[in-house]
mmCIF file of C-alpha atoms in Angstrom:
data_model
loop_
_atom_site.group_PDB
_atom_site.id
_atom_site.type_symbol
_atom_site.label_atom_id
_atom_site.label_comp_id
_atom_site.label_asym_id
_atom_site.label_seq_id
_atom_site.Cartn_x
_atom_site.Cartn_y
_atom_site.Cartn_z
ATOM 1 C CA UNK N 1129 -14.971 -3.705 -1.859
ATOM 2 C CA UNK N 1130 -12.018 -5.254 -0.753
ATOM 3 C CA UNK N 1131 -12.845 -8.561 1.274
ATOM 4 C CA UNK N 1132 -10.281 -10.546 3.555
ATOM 5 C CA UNK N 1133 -11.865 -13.037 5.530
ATOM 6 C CA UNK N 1134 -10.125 -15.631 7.894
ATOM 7 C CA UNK N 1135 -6.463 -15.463 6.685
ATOM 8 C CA UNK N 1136 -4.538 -18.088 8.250
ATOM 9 C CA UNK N 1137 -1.042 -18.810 7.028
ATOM 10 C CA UNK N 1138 2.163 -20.040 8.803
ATOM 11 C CA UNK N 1139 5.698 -20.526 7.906
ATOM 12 C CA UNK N 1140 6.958 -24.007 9.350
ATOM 13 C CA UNK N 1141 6.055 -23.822 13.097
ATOM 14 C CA UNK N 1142 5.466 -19.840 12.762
ATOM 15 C CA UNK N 1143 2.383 -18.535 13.087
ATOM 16 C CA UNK N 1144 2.207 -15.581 10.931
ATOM 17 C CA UNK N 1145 -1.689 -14.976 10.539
ATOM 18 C CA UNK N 1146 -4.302 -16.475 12.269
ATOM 19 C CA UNK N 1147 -7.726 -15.964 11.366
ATOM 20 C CA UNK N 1148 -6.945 -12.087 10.056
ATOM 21 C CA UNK N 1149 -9.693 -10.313 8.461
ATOM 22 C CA UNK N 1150 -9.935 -7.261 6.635
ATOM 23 C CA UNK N 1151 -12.475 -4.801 4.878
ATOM 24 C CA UNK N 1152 -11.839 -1.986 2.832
ATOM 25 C CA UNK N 1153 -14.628 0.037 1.062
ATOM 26 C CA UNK N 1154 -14.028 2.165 -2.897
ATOM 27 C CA UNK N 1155 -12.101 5.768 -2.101
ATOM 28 C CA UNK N 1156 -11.040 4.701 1.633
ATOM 29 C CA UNK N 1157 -7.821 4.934 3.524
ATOM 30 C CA UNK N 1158 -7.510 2.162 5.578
ATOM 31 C CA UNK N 1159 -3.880 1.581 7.595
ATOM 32 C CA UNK N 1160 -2.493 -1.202 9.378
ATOM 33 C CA UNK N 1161 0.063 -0.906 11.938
ATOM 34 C CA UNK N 1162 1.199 -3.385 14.733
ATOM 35 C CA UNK N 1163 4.693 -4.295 16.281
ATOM 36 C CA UNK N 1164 7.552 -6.013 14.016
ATOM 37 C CA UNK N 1165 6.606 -9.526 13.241
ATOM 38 C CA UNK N 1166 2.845 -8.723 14.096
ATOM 39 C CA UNK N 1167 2.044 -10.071 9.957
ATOM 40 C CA UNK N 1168 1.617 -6.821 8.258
ATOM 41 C CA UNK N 1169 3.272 -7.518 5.242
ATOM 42 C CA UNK N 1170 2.585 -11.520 5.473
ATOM 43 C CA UNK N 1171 -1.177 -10.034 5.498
ATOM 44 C CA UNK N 1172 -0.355 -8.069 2.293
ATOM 45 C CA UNK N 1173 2.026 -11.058 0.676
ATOM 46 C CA UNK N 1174 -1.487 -13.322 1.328
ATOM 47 C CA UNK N 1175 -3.667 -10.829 -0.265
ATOM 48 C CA UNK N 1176 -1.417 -9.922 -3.700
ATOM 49 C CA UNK N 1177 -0.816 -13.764 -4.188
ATOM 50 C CA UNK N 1178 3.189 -13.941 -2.713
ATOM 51 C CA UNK N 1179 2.479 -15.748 0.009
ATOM 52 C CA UNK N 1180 0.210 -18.569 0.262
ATOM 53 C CA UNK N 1181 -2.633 -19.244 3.105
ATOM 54 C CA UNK N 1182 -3.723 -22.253 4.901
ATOM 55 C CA UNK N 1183 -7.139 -20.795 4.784
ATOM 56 C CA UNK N 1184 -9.121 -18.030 4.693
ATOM 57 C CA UNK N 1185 -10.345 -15.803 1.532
ATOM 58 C CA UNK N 1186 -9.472 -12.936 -0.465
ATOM 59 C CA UNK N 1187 -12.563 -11.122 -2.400
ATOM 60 C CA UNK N 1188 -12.460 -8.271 -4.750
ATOM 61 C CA UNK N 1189 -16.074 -6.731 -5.326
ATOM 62 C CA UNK N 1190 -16.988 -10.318 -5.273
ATOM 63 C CA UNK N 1191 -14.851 -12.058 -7.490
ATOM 64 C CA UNK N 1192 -12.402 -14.939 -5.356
ATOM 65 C CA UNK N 1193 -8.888 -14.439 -5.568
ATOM 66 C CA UNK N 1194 -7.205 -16.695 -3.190
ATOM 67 C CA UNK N 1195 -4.834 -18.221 -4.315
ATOM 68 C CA UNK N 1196 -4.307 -16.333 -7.310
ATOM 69 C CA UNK N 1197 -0.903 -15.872 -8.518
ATOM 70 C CA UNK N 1198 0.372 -12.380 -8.334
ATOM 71 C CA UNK N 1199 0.124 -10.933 -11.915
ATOM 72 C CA UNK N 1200 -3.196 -12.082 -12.159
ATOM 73 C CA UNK N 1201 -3.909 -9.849 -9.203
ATOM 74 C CA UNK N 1202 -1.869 -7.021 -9.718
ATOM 75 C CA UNK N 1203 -3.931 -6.761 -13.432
ATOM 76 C CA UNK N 1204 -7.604 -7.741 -11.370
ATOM 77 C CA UNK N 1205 -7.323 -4.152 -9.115
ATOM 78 C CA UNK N 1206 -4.210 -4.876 -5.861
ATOM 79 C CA UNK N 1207 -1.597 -2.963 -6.602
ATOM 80 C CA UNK N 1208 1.097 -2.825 -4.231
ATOM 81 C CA UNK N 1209 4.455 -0.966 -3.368
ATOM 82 C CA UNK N 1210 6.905 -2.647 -0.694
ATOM 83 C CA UNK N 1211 9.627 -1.809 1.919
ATOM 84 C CA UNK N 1212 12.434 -1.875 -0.679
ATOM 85 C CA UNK N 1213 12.109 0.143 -3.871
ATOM 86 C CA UNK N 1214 11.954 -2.294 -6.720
ATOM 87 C CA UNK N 1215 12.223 0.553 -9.628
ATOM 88 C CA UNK N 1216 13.193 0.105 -13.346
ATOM 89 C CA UNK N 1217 16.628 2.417 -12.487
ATOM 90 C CA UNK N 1218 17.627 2.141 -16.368
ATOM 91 C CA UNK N 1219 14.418 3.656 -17.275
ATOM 92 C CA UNK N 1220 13.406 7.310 -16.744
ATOM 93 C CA UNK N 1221 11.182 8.505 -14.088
ATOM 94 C CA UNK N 1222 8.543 9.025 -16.881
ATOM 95 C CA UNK N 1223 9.077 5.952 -18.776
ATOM 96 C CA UNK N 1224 8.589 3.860 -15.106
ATOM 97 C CA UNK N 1225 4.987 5.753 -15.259
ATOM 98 C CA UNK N 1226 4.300 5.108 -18.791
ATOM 99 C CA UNK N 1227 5.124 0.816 -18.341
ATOM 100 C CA UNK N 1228 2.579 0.448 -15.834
ATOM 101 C CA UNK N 1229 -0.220 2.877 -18.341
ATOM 102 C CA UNK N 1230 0.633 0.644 -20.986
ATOM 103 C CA UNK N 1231 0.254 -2.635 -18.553
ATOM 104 C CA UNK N 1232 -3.364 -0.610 -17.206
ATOM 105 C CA UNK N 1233 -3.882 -0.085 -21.085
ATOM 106 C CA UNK N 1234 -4.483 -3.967 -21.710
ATOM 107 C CA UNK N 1235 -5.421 -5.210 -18.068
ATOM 108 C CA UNK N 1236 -7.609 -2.302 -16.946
ATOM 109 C CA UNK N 1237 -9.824 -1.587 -19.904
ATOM 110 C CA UNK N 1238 -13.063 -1.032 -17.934
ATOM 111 C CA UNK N 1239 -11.279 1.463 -16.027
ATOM 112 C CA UNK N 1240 -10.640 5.226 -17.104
ATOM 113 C CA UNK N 1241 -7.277 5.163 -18.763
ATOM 114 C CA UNK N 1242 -4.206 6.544 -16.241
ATOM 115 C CA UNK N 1243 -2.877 11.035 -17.077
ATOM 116 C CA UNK N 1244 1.005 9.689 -17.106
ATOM 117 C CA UNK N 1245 2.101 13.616 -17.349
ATOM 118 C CA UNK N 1246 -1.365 14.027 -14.238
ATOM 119 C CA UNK N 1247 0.191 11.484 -11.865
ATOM 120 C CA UNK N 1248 3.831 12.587 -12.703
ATOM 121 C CA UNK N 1249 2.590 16.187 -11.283
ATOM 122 C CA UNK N 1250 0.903 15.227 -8.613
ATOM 123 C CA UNK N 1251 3.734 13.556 -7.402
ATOM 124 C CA UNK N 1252 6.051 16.214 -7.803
ATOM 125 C CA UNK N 1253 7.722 14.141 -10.193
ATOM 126 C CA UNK N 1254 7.439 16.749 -13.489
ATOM 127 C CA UNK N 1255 10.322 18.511 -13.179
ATOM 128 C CA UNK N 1256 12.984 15.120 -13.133
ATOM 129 C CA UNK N 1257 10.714 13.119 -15.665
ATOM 130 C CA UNK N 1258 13.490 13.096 -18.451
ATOM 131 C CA UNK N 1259 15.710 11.121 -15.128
ATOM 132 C CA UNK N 1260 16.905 7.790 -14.669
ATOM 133 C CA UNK N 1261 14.998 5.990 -12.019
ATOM 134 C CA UNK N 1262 18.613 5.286 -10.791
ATOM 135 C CA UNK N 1263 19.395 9.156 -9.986
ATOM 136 C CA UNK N 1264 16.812 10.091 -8.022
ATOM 137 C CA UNK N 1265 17.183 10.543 -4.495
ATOM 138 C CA UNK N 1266 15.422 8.206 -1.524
ATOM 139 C CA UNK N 1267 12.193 10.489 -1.398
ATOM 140 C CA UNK N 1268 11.644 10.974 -4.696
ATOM 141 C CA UNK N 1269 11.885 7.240 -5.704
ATOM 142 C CA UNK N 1270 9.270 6.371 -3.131
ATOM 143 C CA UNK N 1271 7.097 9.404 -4.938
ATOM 144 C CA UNK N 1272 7.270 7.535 -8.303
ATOM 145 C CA UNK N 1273 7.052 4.354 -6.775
ATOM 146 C CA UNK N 1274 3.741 5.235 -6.034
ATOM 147 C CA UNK N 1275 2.920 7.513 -9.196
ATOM 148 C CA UNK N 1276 4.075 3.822 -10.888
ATOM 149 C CA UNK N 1277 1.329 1.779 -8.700
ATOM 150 C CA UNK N 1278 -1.202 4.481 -9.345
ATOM 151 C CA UNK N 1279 -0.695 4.674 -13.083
ATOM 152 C CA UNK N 1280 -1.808 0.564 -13.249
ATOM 153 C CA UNK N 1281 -5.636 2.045 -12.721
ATOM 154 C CA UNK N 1282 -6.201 0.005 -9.574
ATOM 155 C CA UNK N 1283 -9.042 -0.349 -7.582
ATOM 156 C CA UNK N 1284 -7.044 -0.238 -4.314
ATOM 157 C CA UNK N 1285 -3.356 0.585 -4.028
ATOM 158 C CA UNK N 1286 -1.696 -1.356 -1.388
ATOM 159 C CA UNK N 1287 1.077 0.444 0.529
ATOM 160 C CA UNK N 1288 3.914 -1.082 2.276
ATOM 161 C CA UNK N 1289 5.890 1.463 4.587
ATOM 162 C CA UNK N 1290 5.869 4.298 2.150
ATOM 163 C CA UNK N 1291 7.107 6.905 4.354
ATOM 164 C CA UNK N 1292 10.273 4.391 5.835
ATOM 165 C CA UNK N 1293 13.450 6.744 5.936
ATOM 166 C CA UNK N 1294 11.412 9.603 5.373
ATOM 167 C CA UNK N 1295 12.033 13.160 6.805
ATOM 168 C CA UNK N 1296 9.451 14.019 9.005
ATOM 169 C CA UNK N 1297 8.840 16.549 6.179
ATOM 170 C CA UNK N 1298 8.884 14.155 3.350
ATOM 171 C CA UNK N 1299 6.134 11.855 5.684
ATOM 172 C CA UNK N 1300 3.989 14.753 6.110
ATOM 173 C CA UNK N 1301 4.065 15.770 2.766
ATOM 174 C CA UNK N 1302 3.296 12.015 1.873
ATOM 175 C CA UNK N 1303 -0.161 12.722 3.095
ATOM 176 C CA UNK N 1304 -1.221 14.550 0.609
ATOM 177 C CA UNK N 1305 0.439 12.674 -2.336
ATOM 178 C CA UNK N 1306 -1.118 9.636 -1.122
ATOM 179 C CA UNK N 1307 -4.568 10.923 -1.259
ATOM 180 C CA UNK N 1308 -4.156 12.688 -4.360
ATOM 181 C CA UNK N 1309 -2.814 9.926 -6.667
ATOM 182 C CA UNK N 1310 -5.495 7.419 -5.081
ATOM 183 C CA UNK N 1311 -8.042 9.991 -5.930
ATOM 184 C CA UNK N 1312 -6.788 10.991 -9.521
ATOM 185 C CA UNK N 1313 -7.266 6.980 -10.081
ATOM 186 C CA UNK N 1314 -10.817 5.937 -7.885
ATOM 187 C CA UNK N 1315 -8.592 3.946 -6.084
ATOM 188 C CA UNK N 1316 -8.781 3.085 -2.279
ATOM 189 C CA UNK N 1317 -5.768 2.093 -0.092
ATOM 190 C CA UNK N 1318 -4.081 0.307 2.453
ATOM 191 C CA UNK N 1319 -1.217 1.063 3.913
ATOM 192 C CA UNK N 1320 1.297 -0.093 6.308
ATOM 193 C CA UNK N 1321 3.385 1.838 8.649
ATOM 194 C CA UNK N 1322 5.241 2.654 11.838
ATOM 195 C CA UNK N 1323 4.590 6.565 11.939
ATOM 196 C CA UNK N 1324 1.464 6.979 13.881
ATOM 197 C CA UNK N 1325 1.230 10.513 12.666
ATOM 198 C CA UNK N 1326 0.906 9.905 9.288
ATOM 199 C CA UNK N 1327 -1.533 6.629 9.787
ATOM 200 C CA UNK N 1328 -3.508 9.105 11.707
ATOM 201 C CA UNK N 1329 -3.381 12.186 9.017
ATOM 202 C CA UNK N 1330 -4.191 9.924 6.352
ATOM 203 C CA UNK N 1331 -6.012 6.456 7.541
ATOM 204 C CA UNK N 1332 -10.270 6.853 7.770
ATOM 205 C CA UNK N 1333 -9.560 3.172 10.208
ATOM 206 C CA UNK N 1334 -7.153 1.576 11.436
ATOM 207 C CA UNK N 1335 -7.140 -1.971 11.980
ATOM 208 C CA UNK N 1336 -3.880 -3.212 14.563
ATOM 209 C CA UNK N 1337 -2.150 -6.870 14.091
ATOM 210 C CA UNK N 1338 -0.328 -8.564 17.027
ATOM 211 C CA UNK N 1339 1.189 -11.928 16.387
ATOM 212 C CA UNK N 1340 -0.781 -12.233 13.915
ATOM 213 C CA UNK N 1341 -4.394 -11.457 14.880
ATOM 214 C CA UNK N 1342 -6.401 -8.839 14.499
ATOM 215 C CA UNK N 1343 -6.792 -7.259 17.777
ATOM 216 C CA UNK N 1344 -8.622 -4.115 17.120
ATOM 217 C CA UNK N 1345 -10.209 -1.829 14.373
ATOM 218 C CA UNK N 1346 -11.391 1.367 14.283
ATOM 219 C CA UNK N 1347 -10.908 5.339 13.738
ATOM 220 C CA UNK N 1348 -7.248 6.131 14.246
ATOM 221 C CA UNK N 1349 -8.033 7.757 17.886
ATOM 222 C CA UNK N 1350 -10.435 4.693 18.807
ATOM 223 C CA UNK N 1351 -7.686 2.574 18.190
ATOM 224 C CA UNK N 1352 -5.069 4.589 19.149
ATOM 225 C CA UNK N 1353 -6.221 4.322 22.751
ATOM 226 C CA UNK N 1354 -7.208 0.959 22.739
ATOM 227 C CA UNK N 1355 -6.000 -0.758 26.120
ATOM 228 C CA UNK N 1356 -4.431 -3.802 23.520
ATOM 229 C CA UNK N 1357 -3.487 -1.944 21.025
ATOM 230 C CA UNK N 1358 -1.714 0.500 23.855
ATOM 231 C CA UNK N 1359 -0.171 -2.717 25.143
ATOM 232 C CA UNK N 1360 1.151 -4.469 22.297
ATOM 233 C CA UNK N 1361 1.896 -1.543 20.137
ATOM 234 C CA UNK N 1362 3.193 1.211 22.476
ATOM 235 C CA UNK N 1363 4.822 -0.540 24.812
ATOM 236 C CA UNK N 1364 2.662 0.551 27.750
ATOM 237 C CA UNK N 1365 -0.187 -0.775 30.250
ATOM 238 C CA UNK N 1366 -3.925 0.077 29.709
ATOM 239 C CA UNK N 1367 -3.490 1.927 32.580
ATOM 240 C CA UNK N 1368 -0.643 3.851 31.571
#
């Protein structure tokens, strides 16, 4: 179980989470959407150790990691992805896989130990695995991005916009790759994004941030039509 409880944090004057809490259960999708500057990925820099909080706590199956720094994190179960693509481009797409197996190898030992040539198929990525990182196009990087995250044997992989300047193909597709790699590794997610059709074909809840709050949580429809969530997400009245 992944545990956020009371996340406050603020940068100078800035609010950017106040009181934010968060609950994720073993082999669940959970998404998080909200308008820009709502503290999606402030919420996600808090929980991996990037960010610091004023208060609040961040619990993995029990064990307190707030305030942890980041590699201590990554190696206790969070592993994340973000907006920009932060691959090793010198390295080939398997090779990118295999660092993170070897990392998972050492860090990760109660957990079963990652299928590189598994997660490089059920990403699509077996055909290009002899490729630099550096060659690959925009939608296959994010696909090994994520084989990458999945191949550290995580206990929840956390998932920041991995569909942005997808094809509405390449999103829908992204479905299916998400919840296959999390369930190749036990792992369950949470993931950010702006494409309401994908947080609802993938997400079991939703939970919706506005200026940093949590204003609602909930199945994808229940939140979906929530008269706040409507408001501050969508752009429209309750009674719209």
């Amino acid at each position: 179980m992944l545990e956020v409880s009371g996340l406050t944090t603020a940068y100078g004057e800035i609010s950017a989470l106040r009181d934010a809490n968060l609950r994720v259960g073993s082999g669940e999708v959970v998404g998080l959407i909200g308008p820009n500057g709502a503290g999606k990925t402030t919420l996600l820099n808090v929980v991996t150790g990037l960010v610091g909080a004023d208060s609040g706590r961040v619990a993995l199956s029990g064990a307190d990691l707030s305030g942890a720094p980041s590699h201590r994190v990554a190696r206790s179960g969070l592993v994340r992805t973000f907006q920009n693509l932060r691959l090793f481009g010198s390295l080939t797409v398997r090779e990118n896989v295999e660092v993170s197996a070897l990392v998972a190898s050492t860090s990760r030992r109660h957990r079963p130990p990652p299928d590189v040539d598994g997660l490089l198929v059920a990403a699509g990525l077996w055909e290009v695995r002899h490729r630099r990182a550096r060659e690959l196009d925009y939608g296959t990087s994010r696909r090994l991005e994520l084989a990458r995250a999945a191949a550290m044997s995580p206990s929840f992989l956390l998932l920041d916009e991995p569909t942005s300047g997808m094809s509405d193909t390449e999103s829908e597709a992204m479905v299916a790759q998400v919840r296959r790699m999390a369930g190749l590794v036990g792992a369950g997610v949470v993931v950010i994004d702006h494409d309401l059709n994908f947080i609802t074909g993938i997400c079991d809840r939703v939970t919706c941030l506005d200026a940093g709050q949590v204003i609602a949580t909930g199945t994808p429809d229940e939140v979906r039509a929530h008269p706040a969530v409507r408001a501050a997400y969508l752009g429209v009245s309750a009674s719209d």
